Coordinates of C-alpha atoms in Angstrom, one line a residue:
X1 CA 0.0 0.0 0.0
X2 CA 3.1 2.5 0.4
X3 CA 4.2 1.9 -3.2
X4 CA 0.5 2.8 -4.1
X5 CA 0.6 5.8 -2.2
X6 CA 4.4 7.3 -3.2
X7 CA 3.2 6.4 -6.8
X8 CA 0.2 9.2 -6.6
X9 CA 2.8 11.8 -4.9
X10 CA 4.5 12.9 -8.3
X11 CA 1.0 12.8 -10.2
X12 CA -0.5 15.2 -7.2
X13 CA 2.3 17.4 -7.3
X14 CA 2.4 17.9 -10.6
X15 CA -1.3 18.3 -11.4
X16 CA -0.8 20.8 -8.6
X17 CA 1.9 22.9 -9.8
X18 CA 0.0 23.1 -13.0
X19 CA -3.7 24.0 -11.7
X20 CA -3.0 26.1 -8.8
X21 CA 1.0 27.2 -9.0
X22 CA 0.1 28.1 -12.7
X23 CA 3.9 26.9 -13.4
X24 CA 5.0 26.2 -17.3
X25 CA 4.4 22.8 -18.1
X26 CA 7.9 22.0 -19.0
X27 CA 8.6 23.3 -15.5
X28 CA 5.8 20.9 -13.8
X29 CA 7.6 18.0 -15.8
X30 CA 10.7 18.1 -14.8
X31 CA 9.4 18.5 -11.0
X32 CA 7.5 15.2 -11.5
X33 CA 10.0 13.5 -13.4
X34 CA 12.4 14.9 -10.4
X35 CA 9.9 13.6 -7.1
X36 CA 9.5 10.3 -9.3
X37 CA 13.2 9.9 -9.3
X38 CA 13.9 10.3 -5.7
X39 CA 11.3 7.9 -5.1
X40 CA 12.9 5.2 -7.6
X41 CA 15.9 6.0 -5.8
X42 CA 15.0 5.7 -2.2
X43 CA 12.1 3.4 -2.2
X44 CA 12.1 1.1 -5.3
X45 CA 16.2 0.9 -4.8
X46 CA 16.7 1.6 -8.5
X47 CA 19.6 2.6 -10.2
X48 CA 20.1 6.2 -10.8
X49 CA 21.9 5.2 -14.7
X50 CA 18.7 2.6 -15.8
X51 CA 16.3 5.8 -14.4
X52 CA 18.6 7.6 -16.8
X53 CA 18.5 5.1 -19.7
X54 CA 14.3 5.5 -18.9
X55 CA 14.5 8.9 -19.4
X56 CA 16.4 8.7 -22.6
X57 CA 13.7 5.1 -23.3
X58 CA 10.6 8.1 -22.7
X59 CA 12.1 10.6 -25.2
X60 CA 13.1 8.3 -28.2
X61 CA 9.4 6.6 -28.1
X62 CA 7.5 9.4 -29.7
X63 CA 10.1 10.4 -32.1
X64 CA 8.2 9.6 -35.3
X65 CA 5.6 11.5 -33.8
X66 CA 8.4 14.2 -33.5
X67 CA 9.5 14.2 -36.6
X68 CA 6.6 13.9 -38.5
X69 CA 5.1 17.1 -36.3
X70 CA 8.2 19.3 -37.1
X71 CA 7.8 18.3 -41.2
X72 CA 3.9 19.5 -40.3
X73 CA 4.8 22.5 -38.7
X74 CA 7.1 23.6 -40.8
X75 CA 4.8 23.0 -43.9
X76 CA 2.1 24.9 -42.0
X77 CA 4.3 28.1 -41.2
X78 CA 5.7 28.2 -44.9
X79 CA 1.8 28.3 -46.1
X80 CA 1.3 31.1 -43.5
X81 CA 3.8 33.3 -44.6
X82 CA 2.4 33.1 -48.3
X83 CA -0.9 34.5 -47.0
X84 CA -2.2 30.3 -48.2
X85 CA -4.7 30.6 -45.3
X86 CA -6.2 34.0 -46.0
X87 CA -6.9 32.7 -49.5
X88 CA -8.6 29.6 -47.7
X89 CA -10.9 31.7 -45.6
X90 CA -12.5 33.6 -48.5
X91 CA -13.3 30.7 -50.7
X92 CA -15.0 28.7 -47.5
X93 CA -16.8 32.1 -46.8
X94 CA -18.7 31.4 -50.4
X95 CA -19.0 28.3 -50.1
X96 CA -23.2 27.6 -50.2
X97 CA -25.2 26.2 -47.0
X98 CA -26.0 27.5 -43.4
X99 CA -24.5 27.4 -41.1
X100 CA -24.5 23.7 -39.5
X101 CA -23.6 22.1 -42.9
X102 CA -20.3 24.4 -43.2
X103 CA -19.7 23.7 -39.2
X104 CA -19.5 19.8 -39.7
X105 CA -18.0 20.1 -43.3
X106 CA -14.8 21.7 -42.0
X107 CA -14.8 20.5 -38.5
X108 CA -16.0 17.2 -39.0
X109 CA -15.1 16.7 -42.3
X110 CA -12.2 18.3 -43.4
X111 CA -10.5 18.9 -40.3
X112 CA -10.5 14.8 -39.2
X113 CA -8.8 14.2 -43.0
X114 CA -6.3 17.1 -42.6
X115 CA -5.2 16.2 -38.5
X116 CA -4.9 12.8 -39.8
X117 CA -2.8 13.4 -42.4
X118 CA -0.7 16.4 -40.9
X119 CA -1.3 19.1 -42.2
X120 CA -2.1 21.9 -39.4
X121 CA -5.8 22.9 -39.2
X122 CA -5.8 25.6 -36.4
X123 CA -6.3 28.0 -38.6
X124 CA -9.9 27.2 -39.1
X125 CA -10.7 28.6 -35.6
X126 CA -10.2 32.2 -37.9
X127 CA -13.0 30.7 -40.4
X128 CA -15.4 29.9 -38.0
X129 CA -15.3 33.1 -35.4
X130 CA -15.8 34.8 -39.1
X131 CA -18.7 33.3 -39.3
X132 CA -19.8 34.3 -35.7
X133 CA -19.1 31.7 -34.1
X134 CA -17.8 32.9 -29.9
X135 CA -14.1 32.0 -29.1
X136 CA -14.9 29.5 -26.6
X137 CA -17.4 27.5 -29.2
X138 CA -14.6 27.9 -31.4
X139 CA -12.4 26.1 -29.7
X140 CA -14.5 23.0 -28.7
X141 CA -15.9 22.7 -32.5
X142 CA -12.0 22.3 -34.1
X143 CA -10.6 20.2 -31.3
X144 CA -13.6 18.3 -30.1
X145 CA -15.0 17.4 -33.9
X146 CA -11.6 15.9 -35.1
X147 CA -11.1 13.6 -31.7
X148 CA -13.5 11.1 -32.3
X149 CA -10.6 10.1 -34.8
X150 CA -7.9 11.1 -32.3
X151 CA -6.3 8.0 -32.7
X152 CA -5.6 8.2 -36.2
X153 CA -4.5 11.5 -36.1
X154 CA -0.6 12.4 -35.7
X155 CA -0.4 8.9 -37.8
X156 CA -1.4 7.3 -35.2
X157 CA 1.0 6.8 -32.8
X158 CA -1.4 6.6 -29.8
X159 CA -1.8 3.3 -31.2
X160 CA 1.5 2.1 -33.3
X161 CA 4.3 3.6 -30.8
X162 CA 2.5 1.2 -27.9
X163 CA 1.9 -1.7 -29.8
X164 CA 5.3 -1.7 -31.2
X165 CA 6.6 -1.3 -27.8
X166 CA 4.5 -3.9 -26.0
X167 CA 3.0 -6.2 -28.7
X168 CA 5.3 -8.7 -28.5
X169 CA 5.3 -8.7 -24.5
X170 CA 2.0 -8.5 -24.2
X171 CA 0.8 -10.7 -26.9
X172 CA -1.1 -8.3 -29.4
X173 CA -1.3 -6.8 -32.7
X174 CA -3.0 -3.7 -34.4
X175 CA -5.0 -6.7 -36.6
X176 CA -6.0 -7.4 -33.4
X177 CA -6.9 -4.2 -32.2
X178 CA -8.6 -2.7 -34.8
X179 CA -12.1 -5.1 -34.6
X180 CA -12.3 -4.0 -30.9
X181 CA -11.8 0.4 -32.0
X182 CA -14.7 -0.5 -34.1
X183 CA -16.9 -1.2 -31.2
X184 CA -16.3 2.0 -29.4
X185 CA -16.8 3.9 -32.8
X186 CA -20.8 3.7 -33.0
X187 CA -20.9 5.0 -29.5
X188 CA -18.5 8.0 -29.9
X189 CA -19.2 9.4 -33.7
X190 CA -22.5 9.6 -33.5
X191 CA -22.3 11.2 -29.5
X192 CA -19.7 13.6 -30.7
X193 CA -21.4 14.9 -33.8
X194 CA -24.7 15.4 -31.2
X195 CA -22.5 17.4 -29.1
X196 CA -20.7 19.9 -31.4
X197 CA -24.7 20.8 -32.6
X198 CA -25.2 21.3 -28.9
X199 CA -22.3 23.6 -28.8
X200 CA -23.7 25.4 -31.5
X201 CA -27.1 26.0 -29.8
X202 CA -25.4 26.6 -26.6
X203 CA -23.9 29.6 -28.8
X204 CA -26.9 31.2 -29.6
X205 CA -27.5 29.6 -33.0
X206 CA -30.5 28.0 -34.8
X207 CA -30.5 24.6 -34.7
X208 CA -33.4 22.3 -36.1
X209 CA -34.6 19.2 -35.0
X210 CA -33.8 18.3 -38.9
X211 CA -30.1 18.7 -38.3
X212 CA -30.3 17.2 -34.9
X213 CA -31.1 13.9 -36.9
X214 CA -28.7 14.1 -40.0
X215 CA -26.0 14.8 -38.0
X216 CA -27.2 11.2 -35.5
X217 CA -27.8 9.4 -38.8
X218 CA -23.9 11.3 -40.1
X219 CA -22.2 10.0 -37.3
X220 CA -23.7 6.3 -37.8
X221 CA -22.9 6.3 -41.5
X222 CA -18.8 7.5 -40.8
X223 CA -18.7 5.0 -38.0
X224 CA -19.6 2.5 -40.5
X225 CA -17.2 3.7 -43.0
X226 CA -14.5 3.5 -40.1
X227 CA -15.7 0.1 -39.2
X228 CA -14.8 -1.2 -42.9
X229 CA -11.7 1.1 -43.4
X230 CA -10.4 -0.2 -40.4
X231 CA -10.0 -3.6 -41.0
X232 CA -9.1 -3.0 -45.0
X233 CA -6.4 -0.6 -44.7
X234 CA -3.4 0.5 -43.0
X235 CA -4.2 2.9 -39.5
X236 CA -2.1 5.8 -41.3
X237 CA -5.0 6.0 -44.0
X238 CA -8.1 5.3 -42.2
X239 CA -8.8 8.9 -40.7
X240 CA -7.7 10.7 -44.1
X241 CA -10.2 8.3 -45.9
X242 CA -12.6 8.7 -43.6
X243 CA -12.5 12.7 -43.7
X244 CA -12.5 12.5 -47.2
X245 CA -15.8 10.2 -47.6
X246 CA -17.6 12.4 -44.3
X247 CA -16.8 15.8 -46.6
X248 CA -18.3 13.5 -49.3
X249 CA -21.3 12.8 -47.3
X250 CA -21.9 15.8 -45.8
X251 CA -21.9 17.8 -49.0
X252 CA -24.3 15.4 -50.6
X253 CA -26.5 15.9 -48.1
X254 CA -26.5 19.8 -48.6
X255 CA -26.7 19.5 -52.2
X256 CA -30.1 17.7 -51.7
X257 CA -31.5 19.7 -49.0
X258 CA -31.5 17.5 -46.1
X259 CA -29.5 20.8 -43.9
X260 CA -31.3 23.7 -42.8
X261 CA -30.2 27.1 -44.7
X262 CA -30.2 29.0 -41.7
X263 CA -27.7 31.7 -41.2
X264 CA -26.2 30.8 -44.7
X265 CA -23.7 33.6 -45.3
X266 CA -22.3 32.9 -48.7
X267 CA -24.9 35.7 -50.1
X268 CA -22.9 38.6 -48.2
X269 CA -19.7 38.1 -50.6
X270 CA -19.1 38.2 -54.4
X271 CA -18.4 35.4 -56.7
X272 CA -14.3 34.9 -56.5
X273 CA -12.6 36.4 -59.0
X274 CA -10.2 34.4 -61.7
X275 CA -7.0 35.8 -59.6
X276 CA -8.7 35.0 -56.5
X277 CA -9.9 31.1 -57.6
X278 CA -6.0 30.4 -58.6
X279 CA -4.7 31.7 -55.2
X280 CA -7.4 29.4 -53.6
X281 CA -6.4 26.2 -55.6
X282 CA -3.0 26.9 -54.8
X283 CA -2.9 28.0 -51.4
X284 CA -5.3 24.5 -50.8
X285 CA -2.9 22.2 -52.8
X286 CA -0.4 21.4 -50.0
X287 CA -3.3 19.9 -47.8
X288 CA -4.5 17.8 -50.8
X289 CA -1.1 16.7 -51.6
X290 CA -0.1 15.3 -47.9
X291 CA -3.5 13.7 -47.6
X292 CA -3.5 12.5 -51.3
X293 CA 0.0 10.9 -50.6
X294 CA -0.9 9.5 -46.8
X295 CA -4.1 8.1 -48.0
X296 CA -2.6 6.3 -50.9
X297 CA 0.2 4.8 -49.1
X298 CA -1.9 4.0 -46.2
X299 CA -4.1 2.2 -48.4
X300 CA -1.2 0.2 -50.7
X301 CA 1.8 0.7 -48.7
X302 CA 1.8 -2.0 -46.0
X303 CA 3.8 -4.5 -48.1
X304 CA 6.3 -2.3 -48.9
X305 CA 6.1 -0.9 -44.9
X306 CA 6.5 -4.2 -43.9
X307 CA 9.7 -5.6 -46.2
X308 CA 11.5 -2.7 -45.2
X309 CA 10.8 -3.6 -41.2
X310 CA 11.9 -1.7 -37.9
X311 CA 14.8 -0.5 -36.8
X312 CA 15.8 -1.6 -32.9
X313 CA 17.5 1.4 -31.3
X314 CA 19.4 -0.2 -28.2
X315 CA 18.6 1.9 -24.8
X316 CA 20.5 -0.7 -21.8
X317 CA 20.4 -4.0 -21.3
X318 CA 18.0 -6.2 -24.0
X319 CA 15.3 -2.7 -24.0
X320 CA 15.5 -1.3 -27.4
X321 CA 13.0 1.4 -29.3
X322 CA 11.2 0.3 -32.1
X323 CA 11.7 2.7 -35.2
X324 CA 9.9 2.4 -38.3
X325 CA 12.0 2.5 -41.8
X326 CA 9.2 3.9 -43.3
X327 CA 8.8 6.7 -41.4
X328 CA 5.2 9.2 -41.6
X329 CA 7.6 12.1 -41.8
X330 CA 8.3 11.1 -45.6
X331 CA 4.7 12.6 -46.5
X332 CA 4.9 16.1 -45.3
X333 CA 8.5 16.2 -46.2
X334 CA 7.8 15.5 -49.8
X335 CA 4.7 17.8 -50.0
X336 CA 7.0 20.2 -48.7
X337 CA 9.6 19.8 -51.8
X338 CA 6.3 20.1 -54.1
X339 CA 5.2 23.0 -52.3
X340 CA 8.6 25.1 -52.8
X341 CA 7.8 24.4 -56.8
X342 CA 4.7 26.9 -56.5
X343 CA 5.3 28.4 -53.0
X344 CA 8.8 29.8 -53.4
X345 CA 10.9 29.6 -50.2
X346 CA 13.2 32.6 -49.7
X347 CA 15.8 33.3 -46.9
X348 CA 12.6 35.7 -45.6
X349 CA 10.1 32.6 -45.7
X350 CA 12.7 30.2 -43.9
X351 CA 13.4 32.8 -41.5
X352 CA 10.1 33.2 -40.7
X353 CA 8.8 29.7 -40.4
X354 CA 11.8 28.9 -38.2
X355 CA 10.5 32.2 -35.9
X356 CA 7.2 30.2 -35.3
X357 CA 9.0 26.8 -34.8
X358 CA 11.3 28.1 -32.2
X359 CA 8.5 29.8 -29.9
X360 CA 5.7 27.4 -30.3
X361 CA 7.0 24.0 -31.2
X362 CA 10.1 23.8 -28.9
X363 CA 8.5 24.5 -26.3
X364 CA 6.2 21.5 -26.3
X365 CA 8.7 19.4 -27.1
X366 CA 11.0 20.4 -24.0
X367 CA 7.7 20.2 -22.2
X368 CA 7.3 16.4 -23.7
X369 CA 10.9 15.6 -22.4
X370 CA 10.1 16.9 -19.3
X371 CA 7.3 14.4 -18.8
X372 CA 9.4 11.8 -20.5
X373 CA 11.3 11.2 -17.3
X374 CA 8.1 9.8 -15.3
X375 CA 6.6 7.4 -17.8
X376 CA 9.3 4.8 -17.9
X377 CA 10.7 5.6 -14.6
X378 CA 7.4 4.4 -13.3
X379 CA 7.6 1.0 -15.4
X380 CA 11.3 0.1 -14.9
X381 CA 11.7 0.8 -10.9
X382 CA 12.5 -1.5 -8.6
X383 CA 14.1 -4.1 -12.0
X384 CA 17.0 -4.8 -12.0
X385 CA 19.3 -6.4 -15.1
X386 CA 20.3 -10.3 -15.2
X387 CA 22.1 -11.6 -17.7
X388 CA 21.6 -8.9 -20.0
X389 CA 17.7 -8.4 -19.5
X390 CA 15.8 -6.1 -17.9
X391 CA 13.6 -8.3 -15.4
X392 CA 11.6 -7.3 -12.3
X393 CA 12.6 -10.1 -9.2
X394 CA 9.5 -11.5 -7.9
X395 CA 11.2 -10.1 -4.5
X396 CA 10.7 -6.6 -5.8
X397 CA 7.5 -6.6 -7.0
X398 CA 5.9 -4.5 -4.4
X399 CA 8.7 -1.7 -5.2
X400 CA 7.8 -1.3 -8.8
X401 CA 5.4 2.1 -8.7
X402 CA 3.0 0.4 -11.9
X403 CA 2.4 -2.7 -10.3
X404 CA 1.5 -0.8 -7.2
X405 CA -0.7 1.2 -8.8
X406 CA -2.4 -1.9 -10.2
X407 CA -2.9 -3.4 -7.1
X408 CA -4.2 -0.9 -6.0
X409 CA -6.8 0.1 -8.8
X410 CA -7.9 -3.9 -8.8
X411 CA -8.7 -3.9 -5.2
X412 CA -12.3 -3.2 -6.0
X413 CA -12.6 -5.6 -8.4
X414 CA -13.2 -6.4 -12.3
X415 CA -16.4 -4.5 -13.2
X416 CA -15.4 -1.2 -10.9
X417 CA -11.6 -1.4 -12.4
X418 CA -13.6 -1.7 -16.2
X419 CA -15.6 1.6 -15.1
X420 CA -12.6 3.2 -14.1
X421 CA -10.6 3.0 -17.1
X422 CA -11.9 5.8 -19.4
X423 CA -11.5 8.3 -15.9
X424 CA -7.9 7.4 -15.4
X425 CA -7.3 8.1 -19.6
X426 CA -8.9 11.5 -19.1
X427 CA -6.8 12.0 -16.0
X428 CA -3.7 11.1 -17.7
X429 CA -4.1 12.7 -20.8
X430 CA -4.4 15.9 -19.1
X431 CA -1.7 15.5 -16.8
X432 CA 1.1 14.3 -19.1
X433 CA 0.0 16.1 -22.0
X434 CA -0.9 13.9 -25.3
X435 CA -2.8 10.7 -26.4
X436 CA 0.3 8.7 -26.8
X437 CA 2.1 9.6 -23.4
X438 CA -1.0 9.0 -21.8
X439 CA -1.4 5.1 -23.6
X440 CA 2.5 4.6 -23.3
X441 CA 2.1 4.8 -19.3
X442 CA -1.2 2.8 -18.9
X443 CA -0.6 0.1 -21.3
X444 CA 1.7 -1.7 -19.4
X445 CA -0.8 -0.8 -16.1
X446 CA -3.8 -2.3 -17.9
X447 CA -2.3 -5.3 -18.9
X448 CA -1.1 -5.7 -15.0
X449 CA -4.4 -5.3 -13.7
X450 CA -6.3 -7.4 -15.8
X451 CA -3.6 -10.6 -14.8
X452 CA -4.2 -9.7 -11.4
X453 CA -8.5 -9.1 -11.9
X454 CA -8.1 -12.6 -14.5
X455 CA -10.0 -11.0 -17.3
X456 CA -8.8 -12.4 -20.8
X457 CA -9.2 -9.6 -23.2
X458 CA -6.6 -6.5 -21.4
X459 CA -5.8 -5.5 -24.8
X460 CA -9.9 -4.1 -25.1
X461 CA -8.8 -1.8 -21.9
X462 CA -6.2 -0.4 -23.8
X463 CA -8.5 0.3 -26.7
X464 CA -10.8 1.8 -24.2
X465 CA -8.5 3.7 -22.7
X466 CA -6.9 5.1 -26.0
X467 CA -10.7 5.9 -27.3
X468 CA -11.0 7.6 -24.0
X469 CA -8.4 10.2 -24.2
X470 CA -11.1 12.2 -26.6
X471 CA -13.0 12.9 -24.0
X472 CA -12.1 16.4 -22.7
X473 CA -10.0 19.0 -24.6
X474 CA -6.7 19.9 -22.9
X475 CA -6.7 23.2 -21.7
X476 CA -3.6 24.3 -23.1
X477 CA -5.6 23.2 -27.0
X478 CA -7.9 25.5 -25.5
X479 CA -6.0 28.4 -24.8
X480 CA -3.9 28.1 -28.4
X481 CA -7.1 28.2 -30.1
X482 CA -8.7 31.3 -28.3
X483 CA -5.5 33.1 -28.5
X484 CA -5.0 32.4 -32.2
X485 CA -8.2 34.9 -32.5
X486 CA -7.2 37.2 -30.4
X487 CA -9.4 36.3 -27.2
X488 CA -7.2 34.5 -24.9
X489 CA -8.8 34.7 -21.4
X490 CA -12.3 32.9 -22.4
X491 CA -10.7 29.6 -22.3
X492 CA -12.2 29.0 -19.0
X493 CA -15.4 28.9 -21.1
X494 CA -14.4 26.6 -23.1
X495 CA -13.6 24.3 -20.5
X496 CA -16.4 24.7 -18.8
X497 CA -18.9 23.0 -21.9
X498 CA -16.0 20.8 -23.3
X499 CA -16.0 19.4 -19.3
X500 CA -20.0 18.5 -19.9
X501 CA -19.4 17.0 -23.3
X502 CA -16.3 14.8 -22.3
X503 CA -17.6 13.7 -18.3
X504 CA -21.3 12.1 -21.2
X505 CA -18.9 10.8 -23.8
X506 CA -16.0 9.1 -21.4
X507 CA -19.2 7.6 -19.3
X508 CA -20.6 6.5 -23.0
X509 CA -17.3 4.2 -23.5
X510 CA -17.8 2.6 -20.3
X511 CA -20.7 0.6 -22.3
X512 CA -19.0 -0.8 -25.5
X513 CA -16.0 -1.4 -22.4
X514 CA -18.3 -3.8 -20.2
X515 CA -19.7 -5.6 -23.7
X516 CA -16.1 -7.5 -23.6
X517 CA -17.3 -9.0 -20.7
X518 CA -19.7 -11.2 -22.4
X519 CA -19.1 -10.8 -26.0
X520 CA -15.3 -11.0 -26.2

């Protein structure tokens, strides 16, 4: 029971220093990664050089999620500087429908196929506050419409880096994953496209009991596009496909009238002009490109992805980093060579786009290290290394700070442990910070608790638990997207709704969660 309780100390502290201290996340990382140490040190008897190696073991796991974000970032500064998103703007401002339809075709739509692909999309929260749309809807409608596909977003490394890590020790594989996501999907499309309408209304706009049901009857038809994409194609390609058939969907049903018209502003603006309809193709042919590229390689890459394998980085002892030959950084990269064809970089441009990337992207990335140092620390205290391998004694079980947290959360049983998971993903997504930190840590927990609970299918709790980091919007998404429109402050309102939304739709998991009990 100590381990359980020294375990919680660095989480508290942390969550502390964040909430009430106000302190910089990077800051709150390295004092949790610090308080975690000394507890390795002094309680689990670990050494201070395999916490070191864990540290280094915590960094090197997310680095194609690394790369692949600077290749994005970069590609999404360039297009700033060359005005790309301006153009953007006024052709969406035209485009025909009310106001719902044009919600849910670039939040829903387009901005699940261009997250999933890459390609930056914080720029629509200018798009929609254009079209009068308050800060703190704003916020919710970008972040909170794209996270029902969270996991395929960032090519997917909520789900890749942690199965490459711990599919072999743990038994599993994405084939094998994939059948149990689609359970979770009719529960949480379909909820989260009923909630962003409720943000709308909440926001002062009409909203019909017409759209109320084509948005229902929209979220059941993508979730049974994902349901076949997923087990027909590679993970990289499902959420660009699926953006692309929901745009496809969505428009259709404008084009026929299903949408109300309300609040349609496309009559306040002219037709575009010739000039203004080649800016627009151009400034828009970076995000087809990447999500042209991603899609197709998701879809008829894997053989190819396979044969050229993963490389084993060596950490200490027999733990090594799976890296990916085939890395998702290839796609933005080469978009970004096309782009320089028609989007000319200049020592001005480069200069620029490195301006951004220095102030905003850094940062998270110390910030990532920071919390780097906890994750592994956790799983590897109290082992020791035998004959080359890592191993935990039987004798030092109760020092390792995971398995005491697993005792721990399994001393109320299978069915409460099962209702807890979803809590403790929205509880560690906020704390350390992303999707894939948050899966990283608990895998390994999950799989723990279910030998010691005897329930045969641990690999579902770590579905659930993935699905269940969509549930609430970090605050610090929040904050970049009310700033970005020049109304930082009124995050707190943001939080406030997106708190509602994700409490009903990290509950809603709980169900397809207990289904594995009886229908494994």
């Amino acid at each position: 029971m100590l381990g359980a309780y020294l375990a919680f100390i660095p989480f508290v502290v942390t969550l502390t220093a964040i909430l009430k201290f106000k302190m910089k996340t990077h800051k709150a990382g390295l004092l949790g990664t610090a308080i975690t140490w000394f507890i390795a040190i002094f309680y689990s008897k670990t050494s201070v050089w395999l916490l070191a190696a864990a540290w280094v073991y915590g960094i090197l796991v997310p680095l194609s999620y690394t790369l692949a974000g600077f290749a994005a970032w970069y590609m999404t500064y360039h297009m700033m500087f060359h005005g790309c998103f301006d153009h953007i703007q006024e052709g969406i401002k035209r485009m025909k429908g009310g106001l719902v339809f044009k919600t849910f075709f670039l939040c829903f739509g387009m901005g699940v196929m261009m997250l999933s692909s890459g390609a930056g999309f914080t720029w629509l929260a200018v798009v929609l506050n254009d079209m009068g749309i308050s800060p703190w809807a704003v916020s919710i409608l970008i972040e909170g419409s794209a996270d029902p596909l969270t996991q395929y977003a960032y090519y997917a490394t909520p789900v890749v880096v942690p199965t490459l890590l711990y599919g072999e020790m743990f038994g599993f594989t994405l084939a094998d994953l994939m059948p149990m996501f689609n359970r979770f999907f009719w529960v949480t499309i379909p909820g989260f496209a009923l909630a962003m309408l409720w943000v709308l209304k909440e926001d002062g706009h009409k909203v019909s009991r017409r759209d109320a049901t084509i948005v229902v009857v929209y979220g059941l038809l993508l979730a049974g596009v994902v349901n076949i994409l997923n087990l027909t194609v590679d993970i990289m390609a499902v959420g660009i496909l699926a953006g692309a058939a929901g745009m496809a969907m969505l428009y259709g049903a404008q084009k026929i009238g299903l949408f109300s018209t309300s609040e349609d502003l496309s009559q306040q603006y002219e037709p575009m002009t010739e000039s203004q309809s080649g800016n627009f193709k151009k400034a828009i042919a970076p995000l087809v490109i990447v999500s042209i590229l991603a899609g197709l390689w998701g879809s008829f890459g894997k053989p190819i992805e396979r044969m050229l394998g993963v490389i084993q980085i060596p950490i200490i002892a027999d733990q090594t980093v799976p890296f990916k030959v085939m890395q998702p950084a290839v796609w933005p990269i080469v978009t970004i060579l096309l782009m320089f064809t028609f989007l000319k970089p200049s020592k001005k441009s480069h200069s620029y786009t490195m301006k951004f990337i220095k102030e905003r992207w850094v940062i998270t990335q110390i910030a990532n290290w920071m919390f780097a140092g906890m994750v592994f620390s956790y799983f590897w205290s109290g082992k020791v290394i035998i004959d080359g391998a890592l191993v935990l004694p039987a004798a030092n079980e109760h020092l390792n700070l995971m398995q005491s947290l697993a005792n721990f959360a399994t001393g109320w049983g299978l069915h409460p442990y099962i209702v807890m998971v979803p809590f403790m993903s929205m509880f560690a997504t906020t704390l350390l910070g992303s999707e894939l930190t948050s899966t990283t840590f608990f895998t390994p927990f999950h799989f723990a608790a279910s030998k010691l609970l005897g329930f045969t299918q641990p690999a579902a709790l770590m579905v659930g638990h993935v699905v269940a980091n969509i549930g609430i919007t970090d605050i610090r998404k929040l904050m970049k997207n009310v700033a970005l429109i020049g109304a930082y402050g009124e995050e707190y309102k943001a939080l406030r709704k997106t708190f509602v939304i994700g409490l009903i739709i990290t509950a809603a998991t709980i169900i397809p969660l207990l289904s594995f009990l009886w229908w494994p």
